[in-house]
Coordinates of C-alpha atoms and ligand atoms in Angstrom, one line a residue:
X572 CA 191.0 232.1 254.8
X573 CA 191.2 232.0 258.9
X574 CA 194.8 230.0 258.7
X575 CA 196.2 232.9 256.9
X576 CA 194.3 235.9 259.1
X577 CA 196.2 234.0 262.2
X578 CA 199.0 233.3 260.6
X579 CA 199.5 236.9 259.4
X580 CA 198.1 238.7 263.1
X581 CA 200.2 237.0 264.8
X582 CA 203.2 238.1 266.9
X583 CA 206.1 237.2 265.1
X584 CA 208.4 236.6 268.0
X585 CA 206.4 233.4 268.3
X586 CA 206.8 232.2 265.1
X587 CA 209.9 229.7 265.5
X588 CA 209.7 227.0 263.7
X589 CA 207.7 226.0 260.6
X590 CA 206.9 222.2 259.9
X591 CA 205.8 221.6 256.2
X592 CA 203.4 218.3 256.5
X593 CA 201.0 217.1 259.0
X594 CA 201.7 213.2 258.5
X595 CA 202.9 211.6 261.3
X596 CA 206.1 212.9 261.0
X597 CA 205.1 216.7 261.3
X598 CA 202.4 216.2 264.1
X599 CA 204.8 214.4 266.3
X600 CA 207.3 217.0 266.0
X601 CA 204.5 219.5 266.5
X602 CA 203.8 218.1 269.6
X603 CA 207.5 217.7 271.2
X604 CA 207.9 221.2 270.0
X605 CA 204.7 222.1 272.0
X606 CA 205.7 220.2 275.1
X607 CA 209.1 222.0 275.9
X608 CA 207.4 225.5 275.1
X609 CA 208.7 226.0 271.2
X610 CA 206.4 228.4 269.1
X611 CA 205.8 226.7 265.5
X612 CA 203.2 226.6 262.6
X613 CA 202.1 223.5 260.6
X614 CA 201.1 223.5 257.4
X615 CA 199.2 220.7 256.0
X616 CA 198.2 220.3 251.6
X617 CA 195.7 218.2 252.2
X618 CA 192.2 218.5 253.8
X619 CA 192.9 216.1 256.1
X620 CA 195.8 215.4 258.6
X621 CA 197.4 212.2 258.7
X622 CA 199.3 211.8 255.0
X623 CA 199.7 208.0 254.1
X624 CA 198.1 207.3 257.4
X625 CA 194.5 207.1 256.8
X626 CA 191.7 204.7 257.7
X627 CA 188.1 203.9 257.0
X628 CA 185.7 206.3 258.9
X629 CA 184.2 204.9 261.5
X630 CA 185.3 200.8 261.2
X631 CA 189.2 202.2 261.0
X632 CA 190.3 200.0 259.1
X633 CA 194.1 200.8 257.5
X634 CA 193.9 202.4 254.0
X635 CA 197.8 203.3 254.3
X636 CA 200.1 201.7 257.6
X637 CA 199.1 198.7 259.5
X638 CA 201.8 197.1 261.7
X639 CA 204.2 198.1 264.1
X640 CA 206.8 196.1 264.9
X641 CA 207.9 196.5 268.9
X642 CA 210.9 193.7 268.7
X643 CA 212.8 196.6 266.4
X644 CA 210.4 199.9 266.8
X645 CA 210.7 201.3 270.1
X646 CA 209.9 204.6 269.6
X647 CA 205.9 203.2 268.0
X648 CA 205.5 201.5 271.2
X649 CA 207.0 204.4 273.2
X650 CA 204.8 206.8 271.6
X651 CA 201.8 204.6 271.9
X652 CA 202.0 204.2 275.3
X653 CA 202.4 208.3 276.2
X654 CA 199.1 208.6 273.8
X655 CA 197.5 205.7 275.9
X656 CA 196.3 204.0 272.4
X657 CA 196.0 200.4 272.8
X658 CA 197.3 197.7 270.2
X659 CA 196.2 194.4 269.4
X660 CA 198.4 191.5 268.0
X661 CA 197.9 190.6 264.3
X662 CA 195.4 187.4 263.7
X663 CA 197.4 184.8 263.2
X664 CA 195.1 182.1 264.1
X665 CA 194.8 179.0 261.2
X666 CA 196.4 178.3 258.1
X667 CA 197.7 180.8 254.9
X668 CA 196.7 180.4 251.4
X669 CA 199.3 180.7 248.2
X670 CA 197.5 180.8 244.6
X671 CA 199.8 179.8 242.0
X672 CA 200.2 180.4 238.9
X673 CA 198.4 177.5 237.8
X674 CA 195.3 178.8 239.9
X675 CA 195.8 175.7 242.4
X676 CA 195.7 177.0 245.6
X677 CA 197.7 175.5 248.5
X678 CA 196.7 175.8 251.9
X679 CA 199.9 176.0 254.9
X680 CA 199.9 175.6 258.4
X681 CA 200.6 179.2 260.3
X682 CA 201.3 182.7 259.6
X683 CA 202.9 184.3 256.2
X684 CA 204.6 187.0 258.7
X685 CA 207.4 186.1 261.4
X686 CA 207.9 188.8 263.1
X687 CA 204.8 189.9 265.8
X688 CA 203.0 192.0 263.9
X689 CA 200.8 194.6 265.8
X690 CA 198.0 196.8 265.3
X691 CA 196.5 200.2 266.6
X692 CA 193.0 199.7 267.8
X693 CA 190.5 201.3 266.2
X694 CA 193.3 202.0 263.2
X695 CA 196.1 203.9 262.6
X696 CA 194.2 207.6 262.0
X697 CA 193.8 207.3 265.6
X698 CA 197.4 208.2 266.7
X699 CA 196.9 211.6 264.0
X700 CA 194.1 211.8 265.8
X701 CA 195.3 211.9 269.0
X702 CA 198.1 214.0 268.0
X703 CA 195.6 216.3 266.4
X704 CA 193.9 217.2 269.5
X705 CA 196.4 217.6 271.7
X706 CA 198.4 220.6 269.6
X707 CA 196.1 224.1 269.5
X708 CA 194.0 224.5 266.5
X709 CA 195.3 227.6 265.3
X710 CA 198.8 226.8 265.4
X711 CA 197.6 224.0 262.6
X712 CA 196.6 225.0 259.0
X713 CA 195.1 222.5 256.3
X714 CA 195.0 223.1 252.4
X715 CA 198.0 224.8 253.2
X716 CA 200.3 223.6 250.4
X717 CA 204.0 225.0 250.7
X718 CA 204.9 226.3 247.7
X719 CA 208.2 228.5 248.1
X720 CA 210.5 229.2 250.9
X721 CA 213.1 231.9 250.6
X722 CA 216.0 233.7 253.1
X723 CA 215.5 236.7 254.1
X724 CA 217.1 240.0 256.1
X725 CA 214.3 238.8 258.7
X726 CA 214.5 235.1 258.4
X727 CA 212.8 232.5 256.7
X728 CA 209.6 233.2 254.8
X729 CA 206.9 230.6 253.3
X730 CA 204.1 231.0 251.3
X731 CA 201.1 229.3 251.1
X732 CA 198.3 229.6 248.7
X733 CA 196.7 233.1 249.4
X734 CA 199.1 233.7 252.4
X735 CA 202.8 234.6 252.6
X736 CA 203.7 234.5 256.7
X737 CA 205.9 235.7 258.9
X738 CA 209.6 235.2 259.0
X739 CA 210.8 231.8 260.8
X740 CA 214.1 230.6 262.5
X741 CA 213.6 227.3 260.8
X742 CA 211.8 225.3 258.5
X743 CA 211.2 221.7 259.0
X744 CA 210.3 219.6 256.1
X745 CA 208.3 216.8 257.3
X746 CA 207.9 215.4 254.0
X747 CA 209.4 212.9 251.3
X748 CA 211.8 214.1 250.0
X749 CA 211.6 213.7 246.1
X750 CA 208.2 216.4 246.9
X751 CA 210.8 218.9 247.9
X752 CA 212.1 220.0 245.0
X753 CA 208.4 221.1 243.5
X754 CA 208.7 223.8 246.4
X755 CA 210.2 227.2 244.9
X756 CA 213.5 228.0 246.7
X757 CA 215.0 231.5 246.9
X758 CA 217.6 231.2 246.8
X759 CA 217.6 227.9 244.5
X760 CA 218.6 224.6 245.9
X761 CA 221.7 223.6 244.3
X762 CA 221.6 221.0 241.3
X763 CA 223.5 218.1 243.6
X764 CA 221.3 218.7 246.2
X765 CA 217.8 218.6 244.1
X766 CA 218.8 215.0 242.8
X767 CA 220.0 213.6 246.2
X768 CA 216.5 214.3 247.2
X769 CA 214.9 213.1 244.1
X770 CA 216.8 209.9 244.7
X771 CA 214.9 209.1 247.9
X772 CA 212.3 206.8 246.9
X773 CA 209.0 207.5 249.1
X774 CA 207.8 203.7 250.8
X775 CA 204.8 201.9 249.5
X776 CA 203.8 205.5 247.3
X777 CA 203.8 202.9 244.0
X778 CA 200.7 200.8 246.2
X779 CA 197.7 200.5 246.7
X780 CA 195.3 198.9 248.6
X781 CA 192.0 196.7 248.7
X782 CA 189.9 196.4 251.7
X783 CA 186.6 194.8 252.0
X784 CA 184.5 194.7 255.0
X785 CA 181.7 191.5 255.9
X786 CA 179.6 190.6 258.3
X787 CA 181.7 188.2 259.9
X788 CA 185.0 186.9 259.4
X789 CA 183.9 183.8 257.9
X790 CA 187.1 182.2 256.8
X791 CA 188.0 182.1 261.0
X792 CA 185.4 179.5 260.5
X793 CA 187.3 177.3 258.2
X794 CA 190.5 177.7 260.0
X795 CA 192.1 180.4 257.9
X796 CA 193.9 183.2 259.3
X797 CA 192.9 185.5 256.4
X798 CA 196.8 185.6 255.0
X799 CA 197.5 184.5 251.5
X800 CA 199.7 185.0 248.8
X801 CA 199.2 185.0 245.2
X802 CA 200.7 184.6 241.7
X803 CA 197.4 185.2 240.0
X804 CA 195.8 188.5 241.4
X805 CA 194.6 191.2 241.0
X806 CA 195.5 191.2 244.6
X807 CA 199.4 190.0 245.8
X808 CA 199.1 189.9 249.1
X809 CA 196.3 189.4 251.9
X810 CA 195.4 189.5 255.1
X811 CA 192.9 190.0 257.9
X812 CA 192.6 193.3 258.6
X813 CA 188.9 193.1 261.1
X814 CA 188.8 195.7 264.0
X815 CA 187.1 195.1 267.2
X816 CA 183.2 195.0 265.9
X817 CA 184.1 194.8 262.2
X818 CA 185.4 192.1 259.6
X819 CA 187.5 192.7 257.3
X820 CA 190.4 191.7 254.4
X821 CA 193.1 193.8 253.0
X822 CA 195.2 193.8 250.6
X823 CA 197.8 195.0 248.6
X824 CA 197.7 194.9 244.5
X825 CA 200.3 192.9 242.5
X826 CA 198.9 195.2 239.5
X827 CA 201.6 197.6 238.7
X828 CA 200.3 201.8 239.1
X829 CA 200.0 202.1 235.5
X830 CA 197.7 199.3 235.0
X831 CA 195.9 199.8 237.4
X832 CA 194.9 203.3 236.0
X833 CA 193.8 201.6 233.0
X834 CA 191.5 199.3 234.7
X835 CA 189.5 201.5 236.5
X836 CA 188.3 201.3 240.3
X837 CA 184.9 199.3 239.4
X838 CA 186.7 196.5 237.0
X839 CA 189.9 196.6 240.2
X840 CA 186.7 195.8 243.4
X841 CA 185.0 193.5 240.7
X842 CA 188.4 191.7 240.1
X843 CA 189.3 191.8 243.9
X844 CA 185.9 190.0 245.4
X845 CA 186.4 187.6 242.5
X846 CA 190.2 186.5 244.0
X847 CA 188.5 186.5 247.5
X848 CA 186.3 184.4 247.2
X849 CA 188.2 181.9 245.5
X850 CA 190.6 181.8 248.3
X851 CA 188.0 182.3 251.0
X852 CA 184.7 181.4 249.7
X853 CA 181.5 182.8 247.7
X854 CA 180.6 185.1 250.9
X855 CA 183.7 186.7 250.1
X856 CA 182.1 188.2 246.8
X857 CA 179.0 190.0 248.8
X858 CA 181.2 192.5 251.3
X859 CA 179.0 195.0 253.2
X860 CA 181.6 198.0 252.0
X861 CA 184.6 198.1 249.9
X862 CA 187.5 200.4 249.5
X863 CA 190.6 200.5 247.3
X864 CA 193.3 203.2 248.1
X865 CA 195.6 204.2 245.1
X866 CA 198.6 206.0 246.7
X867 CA 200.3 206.3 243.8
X868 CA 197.5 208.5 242.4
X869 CA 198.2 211.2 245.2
X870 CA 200.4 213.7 244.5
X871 CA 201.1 214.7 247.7
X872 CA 202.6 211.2 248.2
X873 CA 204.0 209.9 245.0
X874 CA 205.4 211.6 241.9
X875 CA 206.2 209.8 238.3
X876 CA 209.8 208.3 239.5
X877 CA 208.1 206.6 242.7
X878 CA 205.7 205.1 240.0
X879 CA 208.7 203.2 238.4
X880 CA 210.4 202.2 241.8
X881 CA 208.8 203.2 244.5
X882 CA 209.1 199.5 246.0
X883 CA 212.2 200.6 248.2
X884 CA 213.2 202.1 251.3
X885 CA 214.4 206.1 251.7
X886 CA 217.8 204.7 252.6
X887 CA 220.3 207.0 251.5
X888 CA 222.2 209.2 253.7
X889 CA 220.5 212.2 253.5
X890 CA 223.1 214.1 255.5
X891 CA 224.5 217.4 254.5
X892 CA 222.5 217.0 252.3
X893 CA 221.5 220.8 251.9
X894 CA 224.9 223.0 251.7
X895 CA 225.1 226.8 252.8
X896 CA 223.0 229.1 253.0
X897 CA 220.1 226.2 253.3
X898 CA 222.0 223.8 256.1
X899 CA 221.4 226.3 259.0
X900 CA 217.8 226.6 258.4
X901 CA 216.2 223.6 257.0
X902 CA 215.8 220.1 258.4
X903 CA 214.8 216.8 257.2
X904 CA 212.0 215.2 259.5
X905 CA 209.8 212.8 257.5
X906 CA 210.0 209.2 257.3
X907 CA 212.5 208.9 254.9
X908 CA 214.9 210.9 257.0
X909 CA 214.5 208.3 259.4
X910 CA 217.8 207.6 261.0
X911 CA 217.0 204.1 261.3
X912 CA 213.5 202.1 260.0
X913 CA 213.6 204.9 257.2
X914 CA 210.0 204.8 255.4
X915 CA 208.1 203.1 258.2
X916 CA 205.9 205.0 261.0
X917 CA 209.5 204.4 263.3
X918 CA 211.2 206.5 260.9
X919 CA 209.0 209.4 261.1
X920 CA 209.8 209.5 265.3
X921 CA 212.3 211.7 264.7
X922 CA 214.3 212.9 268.2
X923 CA 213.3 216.3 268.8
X924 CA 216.3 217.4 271.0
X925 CA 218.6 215.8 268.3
X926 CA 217.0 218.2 266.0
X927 CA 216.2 221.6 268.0
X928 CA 220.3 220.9 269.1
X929 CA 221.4 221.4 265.6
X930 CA 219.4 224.4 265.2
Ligands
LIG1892 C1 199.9 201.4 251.6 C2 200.9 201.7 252.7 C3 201.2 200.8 253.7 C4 202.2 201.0 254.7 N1 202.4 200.1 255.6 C5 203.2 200.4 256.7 C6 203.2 199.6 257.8 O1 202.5 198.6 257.9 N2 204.0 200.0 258.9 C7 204.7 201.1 258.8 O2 205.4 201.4 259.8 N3 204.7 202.0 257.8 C8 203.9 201.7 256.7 N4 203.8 202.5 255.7 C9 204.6 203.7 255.7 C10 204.1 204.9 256.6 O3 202.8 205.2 256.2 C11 205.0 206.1 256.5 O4 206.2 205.7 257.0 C12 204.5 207.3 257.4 O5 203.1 207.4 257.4 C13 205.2 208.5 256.8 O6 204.9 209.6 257.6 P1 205.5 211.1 257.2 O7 204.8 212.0 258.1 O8 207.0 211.0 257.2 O9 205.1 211.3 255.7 P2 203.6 211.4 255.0 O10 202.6 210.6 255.7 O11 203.8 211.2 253.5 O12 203.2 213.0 255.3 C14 203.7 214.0 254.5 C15 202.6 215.1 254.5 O13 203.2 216.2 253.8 C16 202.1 216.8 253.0 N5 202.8 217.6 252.0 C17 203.4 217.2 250.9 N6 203.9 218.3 250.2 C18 203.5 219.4 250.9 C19 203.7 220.8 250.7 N7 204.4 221.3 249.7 N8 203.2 221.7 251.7 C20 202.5 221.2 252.7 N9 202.3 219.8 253.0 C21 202.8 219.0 252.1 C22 201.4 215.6 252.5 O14 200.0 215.9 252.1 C23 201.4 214.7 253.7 O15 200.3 214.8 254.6 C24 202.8 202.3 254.7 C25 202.5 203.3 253.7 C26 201.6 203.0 252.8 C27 201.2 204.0 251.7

C-alpha cells in the first residue's frame, strides 16, 4: 500500500497533526493546516474524498448538500470566494406544486424556500475538489479507515488497515460523532463520554435522495419552478436541481430508511418517475439518467440510531466532552461540532486558530 510506505518513511518530526476524515470538514482543516506551515496526515475510509458531499460525474449534480445560505453562512461564501468557485442562485422562477393526500395537486404562486438559496456551479464535489488539489498527494491517504488510536511514551498513535503510523501531537476527528466510538481507544473512552457522542445525531444520514436528469427542463415551460411538495410520494420534497448544460430534478424520499430497503432501488426510480410526471408531466417519466443516493445505507455516514432519528441537528454541546488523558490530544472538527450551523457545510468551517490555540 503506497499511503502506508509514506506514511511509515516518513520523518516523524513532521508528523503533527492527524485529521481522521476527508469530508469537507477534514480537507478544509487540511488546508489551513497547510497554509500556516503545520505538518499533518489525512486519512480518508472511503475511496473517494468528499463524505456526504458527492455529485454526479460529469453533470454535478448534488447527490448529498445543495444550498448555502450567505444571509447566515459567512464562512461558505468566504471560503468560496478564496477557492474562486462561482455560485448561482436557486431557480425560483414560476409556481410550486403540493400533492395531497387526496392526490389533487394544487399549484401556488412562488418559491417553497424563503430564504436565498444558492448553489455551487458545477456542484458541490467541486469545492472537495478544489480542496483536493491544492493539499500534496502524499500527505492524503484513502481507504484509510481509522480504527484505533492509543497514548503513547511517544505520542499519539493510529492505525489503519495494514498500517500503524508514527506518533502525532494531535488527532483531529473530522467526523460525526456517533462513528467515533467504533474507533478502538487505548486507553478506553470513558462510558459518559461514549454516549454524549452517540447522542449527536449526524444531519440528513436517515435520507436519501432521487435525481433524474432530461433533456430540457420542460416544466420551465409551463411556468413551474420545479418545487413541490407532497403527501403522497414516494418522493417528499422536490426541486430543480439543472446545472449549467444539464436538466435536472431532485429530490428527497418521504419513505422512511427501512422501507425503503425493502423496496429496492428499481421499484424506488420506477415509483419516483411515476410521482414526476404526475406533477410535471409524462416527459418526466423518460429521464436521460437517474440516480438515487441512500445515505442511510453508508456506514461511514449513518449507523442504526441515525436510522431512527437522524432528522435532527448535531446540537448538543459537545464541549469537554473528552476528560483527561483524551482532552489534550483530541479535537472535534466535523460538522456536528460546528459551533454554530451544526450539521450543515457552515458547520464543518471550523476556525483553525481557534483550534491549533487549544492545542
Ligand atoms: C442528502 C443530504 C443533503 C444535505 N443538504 C445540505 C445542504 O443543502 N446544505 C448544507 O449546508 N448541508 C447539507 N447537508 C449536510 C452536509 O453534507 C454536511 O454538513 C457536511 O458535508 C459534513 O461534512 P463533514 O466533513 O463534517 O462530515 P462528512 O462529510 O460525513 O465526512 C466525514 C468523513 O469521515 C470518513 N470517516 C468516517 N469514519 C472514519 C474512520 N474511522 N476513519 C477514516 N475516515 C472515516 C467518512 O468516510 C467521511 O468521508 C446535507 C447532507 C446530506 C446527506
Amino acid at each position: 500500500m503506497r499511503a502506508s510506505q509514506s506514511m511509515t518513511s516518513a520523518d516523524p518530526t513532521q508528523h503533527t497533526i492527524a485529521i481522521v476524515g476527508g469530508g469537507l470538514a477534514g480537507l478544509h482543516a487540511a488546508w489551513q493546516l497547510q497554509q500556516r506551515g503545520i505538518a499533518f496526515e489525512l486519512f480518508e475510509a472511503r475511496s473517494r474524498w468528499g463524505g456526504r458531499i458527492l455529485s454526479t460525474p460529469e453533470s454535478g449534480i448534488d447527490l448529498g448538500p445543495t444550498w448555502f445560505w450567505p444571509a447566515f453562512q459567512p464562512r461558505m461564501s468566504k471560503l468560496l470566494e478564496m477557492l474562486q468557485l462561482p455560485s448561482f442562485a436557486q431557480y425560483t422562477e414560476g409556481s410550486s406544486l403540493l400533492e395531497h393526500w387526496n392526490g389533487q395537486i394544487a399549484r401556488y404562486d412562488g418559491p417553497l424556500m424563503a430564504d436565498t438559496s444558492l448553489r455551487i456551479a458545477g456542484g458541490c464535489a467541486r469545492l472537495i475538489q478544489r480542496l483536493v488539489d491544492h493539499l500534496p498527494s502524499e500527505r492524503l491517504h484513502l481507504n484509510a479507515t481509522v480504527e484505533s488510536i492509543s497514548i503513547g511514551a511517544e505520542g499519539i498513535s493510529i492505525t489503519v488497515p495494514a498500517a500503524s503510523t508514527l506518533p502525532y501531537r494531535q488527532v483531529w476527528l473530522a467526523i460525526p460523532p456517533r462513528l467515533i466510538p467504533a474507533i478502538h481507544f487505548a486507553p478506553a473512552l470513558a462510558p459518559a463520554t461514549v454516549n454524549a457522542l452517540k447522542a449527536i445525531p449526524t444531519w440528513m444520514a436517515a435520507h436519501a435522495k432521487y435525481v433524474a436528469l432530461y433533456d430540457k427542463p420542460f416544466w420551465r415551460e409551463q411556468r413551474l419552478n420545479g418545487d413541490a411538495f407532497s403527501h403522497v410520494g414516494p418522493l417528499a420534497e422536490i426541486h430543480d436541481a439543472s446545472q449549467s448544460g444539464y436538466a435536472a430534478l431532485f429530490g428527497f424520499f418521504r419513505i422512511p430508511h427501512g422501507e425503503r430497503a425493502s423496496y429496492g432501488e428499481h421499484a424506488l426510480k420506477a415509483a419516483c418517475r411515476a410521482q414526476l410526471a404526475r406533477l410535471f408531466g409524462p416527459q418526466a417519466l423518460a429521464p436521460e439518467q437517474d440516480h438515487l443516493q441512500d445515505w442511510a445505507q453508508e456506514p461511514h455516514t449513518a449507523t442504526t440510531r441515525d436510522h431512527a432519528n437522524g432528522h435532527e441537528h448535531g446540537i448538543a454541546s459537545l464541549a469537554n466532552v473528552f476528560p483527561t488523558p483524551w482532552q489534550a490530544c483530541l479535537r472535534l472538527i466535523g460538522s456536528e461540532a460546528g459551533s454554530d450551523q451544526a450539521g450543515y457545510m457552515e458547520g464543518a468551517l471550523h476556525d483553525i486558530d481557534t483550534l491549533l490555540n487549544s492545542a
